[in-house]
Short mmCIF file of C-alpha atoms in Angstrom, two decimals:
data_model
loop_
_atom_site.label_atom_id
_atom_site.label_comp_id
_atom_site.label_asym_id
_atom_site.label_seq_id
_atom_site.Cartn_x
_atom_site.Cartn_y
_atom_site.Cartn_z
CA UNK A 1161 -5.10 25.88 -13.63
CA UNK A 1162 -5.96 22.69 -15.57
CA UNK A 1163 -7.71 19.55 -13.87
CA UNK A 1164 -4.63 17.68 -13.58
CA UNK A 1165 -2.89 20.76 -11.84
CA UNK A 1166 -5.64 21.16 -9.55
CA UNK A 1167 -5.58 17.38 -8.74
CA UNK A 1168 -1.85 17.80 -8.06
CA UNK A 1169 -2.44 20.67 -5.78
CA UNK A 1170 -5.01 18.68 -3.60
CA UNK A 1171 -2.74 15.97 -3.35
CA UNK A 1172 0.42 18.07 -2.06
CA UNK A 1173 -2.10 19.65 0.19
CA UNK A 1174 -2.92 16.26 1.73
CA UNK A 1175 0.82 15.22 1.92
CA UNK A 1176 1.84 18.66 3.39
CA UNK A 1177 4.89 19.13 1.20
CA UNK A 1178 5.68 20.90 -2.17
CA UNK A 1179 6.77 18.31 -4.76
CA UNK A 1180 8.14 19.37 -8.34
CA UNK A 1181 5.19 18.90 -10.67
CA UNK A 1182 7.27 16.73 -13.18
CA UNK A 1183 8.45 14.51 -10.47
CA UNK A 1184 4.94 13.92 -9.06
CA UNK A 1185 3.61 13.22 -12.43
CA UNK A 1186 6.20 10.68 -12.93
CA UNK A 1187 5.41 9.03 -9.54
CA UNK A 1188 1.71 8.72 -10.40
CA UNK A 1189 2.52 7.09 -14.02
CA UNK A 1190 1.98 3.26 -13.83
CA UNK A 1191 3.95 1.20 -16.24
CA UNK A 1192 0.81 0.19 -18.01
CA UNK A 1193 0.04 3.76 -18.90
CA UNK A 1194 3.64 4.23 -19.96
CA UNK A 1195 3.45 1.15 -22.25
CA UNK A 1196 0.28 2.45 -23.90
CA UNK A 1197 2.01 5.82 -24.67
CA UNK A 1198 4.92 4.92 -26.43
CA UNK A 1199 7.18 3.73 -23.49
CA UNK A 1200 7.35 6.91 -21.60
CA UNK A 1201 9.09 6.97 -18.16
CA UNK A 1202 7.11 5.23 -15.31
CA UNK A 1203 7.20 5.38 -11.59
CA UNK A 1204 9.35 2.24 -10.97
CA UNK A 1205 12.79 3.93 -10.51
CA UNK A 1206 11.06 6.47 -7.97
CA UNK A 1207 9.47 3.38 -6.25
CA UNK A 1208 13.05 2.02 -5.76
CA UNK A 1209 14.12 5.15 -4.14
CA UNK A 1210 11.10 5.79 -1.98
CA UNK A 1211 11.42 1.97 -0.58
CA UNK A 1212 14.90 2.87 0.86
CA UNK A 1213 13.52 6.22 2.26
CA UNK A 1214 10.49 4.72 3.84
CA UNK A 1215 12.54 1.81 5.39
CA UNK A 1216 15.21 4.17 6.74
CA UNK A 1217 12.59 6.55 8.28
CA UNK A 1218 10.67 3.80 9.86
CA UNK A 1219 13.73 1.84 11.07
CA UNK A 1220 15.17 5.07 12.80
CA UNK A 1221 11.56 5.79 14.28
CA UNK A 1222 10.95 2.53 15.60
CA UNK A 1223 14.71 2.14 17.05
CA UNK A 1224 14.18 5.55 18.87
CA UNK A 1225 10.74 5.02 20.43
CA UNK A 1226 11.05 1.25 21.33
CA UNK A 1227 14.29 0.74 23.16
CA UNK A 1228 12.67 -2.21 24.86
CA UNK A 1229 12.32 -3.99 21.94
CA UNK A 1230 14.95 -6.58 20.50
CA UNK A 1231 15.94 -6.89 16.91
CA UNK A 1232 13.66 -9.43 15.90
CA UNK A 1233 10.51 -7.44 17.29
CA UNK A 1234 11.78 -4.21 15.60
CA UNK A 1235 12.09 -6.03 12.27
CA UNK A 1236 8.39 -7.53 12.66
CA UNK A 1237 7.17 -4.04 13.26
CA UNK A 1238 9.10 -2.41 10.44
CA UNK A 1239 7.94 -5.12 8.09
CA UNK A 1240 4.25 -4.50 8.96
CA UNK A 1241 4.44 -0.71 8.38
CA UNK A 1242 6.21 -1.09 5.13
CA UNK A 1243 4.08 -3.77 3.67
CA UNK A 1244 2.02 -3.60 0.68
CA UNK A 1245 -1.26 -3.76 2.67
CA UNK A 1246 -0.07 -1.17 4.94
CA UNK A 1247 1.09 1.17 2.27
CA UNK A 1248 -2.12 0.79 0.46
CA UNK A 1249 -4.03 1.81 3.39
CA UNK A 1250 -2.07 4.92 3.71
CA UNK A 1251 -2.44 5.59 0.10
CA UNK A 1252 -6.35 5.29 0.30
CA UNK A 1253 -6.16 7.67 3.17
CA UNK A 1254 -4.86 10.39 1.02
CA UNK A 1255 -7.06 9.45 -1.88
CA UNK A 1256 -3.90 8.58 -3.98
CA UNK A 1257 -5.71 6.34 -6.25
CA UNK A 1258 -7.79 9.04 -7.98
CA UNK A 1259 -4.43 10.66 -9.21
CA UNK A 1260 -2.89 7.72 -10.87
CA UNK A 1261 -2.09 7.48 -14.51
CA UNK A 1262 -3.25 3.91 -15.62
CA UNK A 1263 -3.51 2.01 -18.64
CA UNK A 1264 -6.95 1.07 -20.16
CA UNK A 1265 -6.59 -2.48 -18.97
CA UNK A 1266 -5.94 -1.52 -15.11
CA UNK A 1267 -8.62 0.96 -15.47
CA UNK A 1268 -11.08 -1.65 -16.40
CA UNK A 1269 -9.93 -4.06 -13.81
CA UNK A 1270 -10.13 -1.72 -10.50
CA UNK A 1271 -6.50 -0.85 -10.82
CA UNK A 1272 -7.04 2.44 -8.71
CA UNK A 1273 -7.90 0.44 -5.70
CA UNK A 1274 -5.49 -2.52 -6.20
CA UNK A 1275 -3.09 -2.70 -3.05
CA UNK A 1276 -0.04 -3.34 -5.11
CA UNK A 1277 -0.46 -0.39 -7.49
CA UNK A 1278 -1.43 1.85 -4.52
CA UNK A 1279 1.60 0.86 -2.55
CA UNK A 1280 4.13 0.98 -5.30
CA UNK A 1281 2.99 4.47 -6.21
CA UNK A 1282 3.09 5.65 -2.60
CA UNK A 1283 6.56 4.58 -2.46
CA UNK A 1284 7.26 6.52 -5.72
CA UNK A 1285 5.70 9.65 -4.21
CA UNK A 1286 8.04 9.29 -1.05
CA UNK A 1287 10.87 9.20 -3.76
CA UNK A 1288 9.66 12.13 -5.53
CA UNK A 1289 9.43 14.19 -2.15
CA UNK A 1290 13.02 12.99 -1.47
CA UNK A 1291 14.40 14.34 -4.60
CA UNK A 1292 12.14 17.55 -4.44
CA UNK A 1293 12.31 18.67 -0.60
CA UNK A 1294 15.35 16.73 0.61
CA UNK A 1295 15.70 13.87 3.05
CA UNK A 1296 14.35 15.63 6.47
CA UNK A 1297 11.19 16.75 4.66
CA UNK A 1298 10.77 13.10 3.19
CA UNK A 1299 11.36 11.51 6.74
CA UNK A 1300 8.89 13.92 8.20
CA UNK A 1301 6.17 13.10 5.85
CA UNK A 1302 6.66 9.26 6.03
CA UNK A 1303 6.39 9.35 9.82
CA UNK A 1304 3.25 11.41 9.55
CA UNK A 1305 1.56 9.19 7.36
CA UNK A 1306 2.40 5.77 9.08
CA UNK A 1307 1.63 7.22 12.53
CA UNK A 1308 -2.08 5.97 12.36
CA UNK A 1309 -0.74 2.42 11.66
CA UNK A 1310 0.76 2.52 15.09
CA UNK A 1311 -1.99 3.92 17.11
CA UNK A 1312 -4.37 1.27 16.66
CA UNK A 1313 -2.83 -1.93 18.30
CA UNK A 1314 -5.13 -4.48 16.84
CA UNK A 1315 -4.92 -3.22 13.33
CA UNK A 1316 -1.24 -3.02 13.69
CA UNK A 1317 -1.17 -6.66 14.39
CA UNK A 1318 -3.37 -7.76 11.82
CA UNK A 1319 -1.47 -5.63 9.07
CA UNK A 1320 1.52 -7.76 10.27
CA UNK A 1321 -0.15 -11.14 9.98
CA UNK A 1322 -3.60 -10.66 8.36
CA UNK A 1323 -4.08 -14.29 7.63
CA UNK A 1324 -3.85 -15.14 11.42
CA UNK A 1325 -5.77 -12.15 12.35
CA UNK A 1326 -8.67 -13.36 10.07
CA UNK A 1327 -8.74 -16.72 11.42
CA UNK A 1328 -8.79 -15.51 14.82
CA UNK A 1329 -11.83 -13.06 14.23
CA UNK A 1330 -13.42 -15.85 12.27
CA UNK A 1331 -13.15 -18.30 15.35
CA UNK A 1332 -14.55 -15.63 17.73
CA UNK A 1333 -17.60 -15.16 15.31
CA UNK A 1334 -18.15 -18.84 15.02
CA UNK A 1335 -17.51 -18.90 11.30
CA UNK A 1336 -15.63 -21.61 9.24
CA UNK A 1337 -12.01 -21.26 8.93
CA UNK A 1338 -10.75 -19.20 5.80
CA UNK A 1339 -10.24 -21.17 2.56
CA UNK A 1340 -7.94 -19.46 0.03
CA UNK A 1341 -8.15 -19.99 -3.91
CA UNK A 1342 -5.38 -18.59 -5.92
CA UNK A 1343 -5.35 -17.48 -9.55
CA UNK A 1344 -2.67 -16.23 -11.86
CA UNK A 1345 -2.16 -14.29 -14.98
CA UNK A 1346 0.48 -12.63 -16.97
CA UNK A 1347 3.94 -13.65 -18.51
CA UNK A 1348 6.41 -15.48 -16.08
CA UNK A 1349 8.45 -12.11 -15.77
CA UNK A 1350 5.39 -9.93 -14.58
CA UNK A 1351 3.11 -12.62 -12.89
CA UNK A 1352 0.01 -11.25 -11.03
CA UNK A 1353 -1.76 -13.22 -8.42
CA UNK A 1354 -5.49 -12.98 -7.22
CA UNK A 1355 -6.43 -14.57 -3.99
CA UNK A 1356 -10.17 -15.29 -3.01
CA UNK A 1357 -10.78 -16.05 0.56
CA UNK A 1358 -14.00 -17.51 1.69
CA UNK A 1359 -15.07 -17.08 5.31
CA UNK A 1360 -18.58 -18.36 6.01
CA UNK A 1361 -20.68 -16.76 3.41
CA UNK A 1362 -18.11 -13.98 2.83
CA UNK A 1363 -15.73 -13.83 -0.10
CA UNK A 1364 -13.08 -10.93 -0.47
CA UNK A 1365 -10.16 -11.00 -3.02
CA UNK A 1366 -6.77 -9.58 -3.06
CA UNK A 1367 -3.95 -9.08 -5.50
CA UNK A 1368 -0.39 -9.14 -5.40
CA UNK A 1369 2.94 -9.99 -7.38
CA UNK A 1370 3.16 -13.32 -5.24
CA UNK A 1371 0.66 -15.87 -3.84
CA UNK A 1372 1.44 -14.70 -0.15
CA UNK A 1373 1.04 -10.96 -0.69
CA UNK A 1374 -2.31 -11.79 -2.55
CA UNK A 1375 -3.56 -13.83 0.31
CA UNK A 1376 -2.44 -11.13 2.79
CA UNK A 1377 -4.28 -8.45 0.81
CA UNK A 1378 -7.55 -10.70 0.62
CA UNK A 1379 -7.37 -11.70 4.47
CA UNK A 1380 -6.72 -8.09 5.50
CA UNK A 1381 -9.82 -6.95 3.37
CA UNK A 1382 -11.98 -9.78 4.93
CA UNK A 1383 -10.74 -9.03 8.51
CA UNK A 1384 -11.50 -5.38 8.06
CA UNK A 1385 -15.28 -6.23 6.90
CA UNK A 1386 -15.73 -8.64 9.83
CA UNK A 1387 -14.25 -6.17 12.25
CA UNK A 1388 -16.76 -3.52 11.08
CA UNK A 1389 -19.70 -5.98 11.60
CA UNK A 1390 -18.70 -6.55 15.23
CA UNK A 1391 -18.25 -2.74 15.75
CA UNK A 1392 -21.59 -1.67 14.21
#
């Protein structure tokens, strides 16, 4: 058994599903790797499919479990569970980053731990599961993975609005309000944003395909660190 196949086996064991090897390989292939290797297929089509599977699974679950919630409340909760920062948290929980196929540039800049790359790959894996094992298995896997996000009410609320969560915890700890600085790079059709948030003496960064998602990623990272300090 090769190192790649052993890695794929470890990943499918964590996911609790059997996924076609070629589809899983495709789901883990970032476009940066594809472009550096002759324009081979990458995971964005599977990501498109997985996004729909994820959305339907979470929507059905929330609708069934929370008959007391109105449409607006259901929509907010769904948005938090399927957000980039939430999916990246799920991906880190199964060690998805170590299995990604990335181009040299992304390797050098820490692509294996970038929220946007992890979230996109997570959706691609969901899409691969749907094609390999069918909708029921894919739905069950999704619900199993997102369950921890729903069990921690404070984290759940912060994932939905990390900037507000950071502002509140900073105030409780007597720190200065968060200040954000945005930098961007890349061509217009593939713009990437990096946000740096400063809270007291703490600085954290986050990346996204928009200023908003980058700020949210940075805010969530800073909130986690401040929350750990309180819990320690």
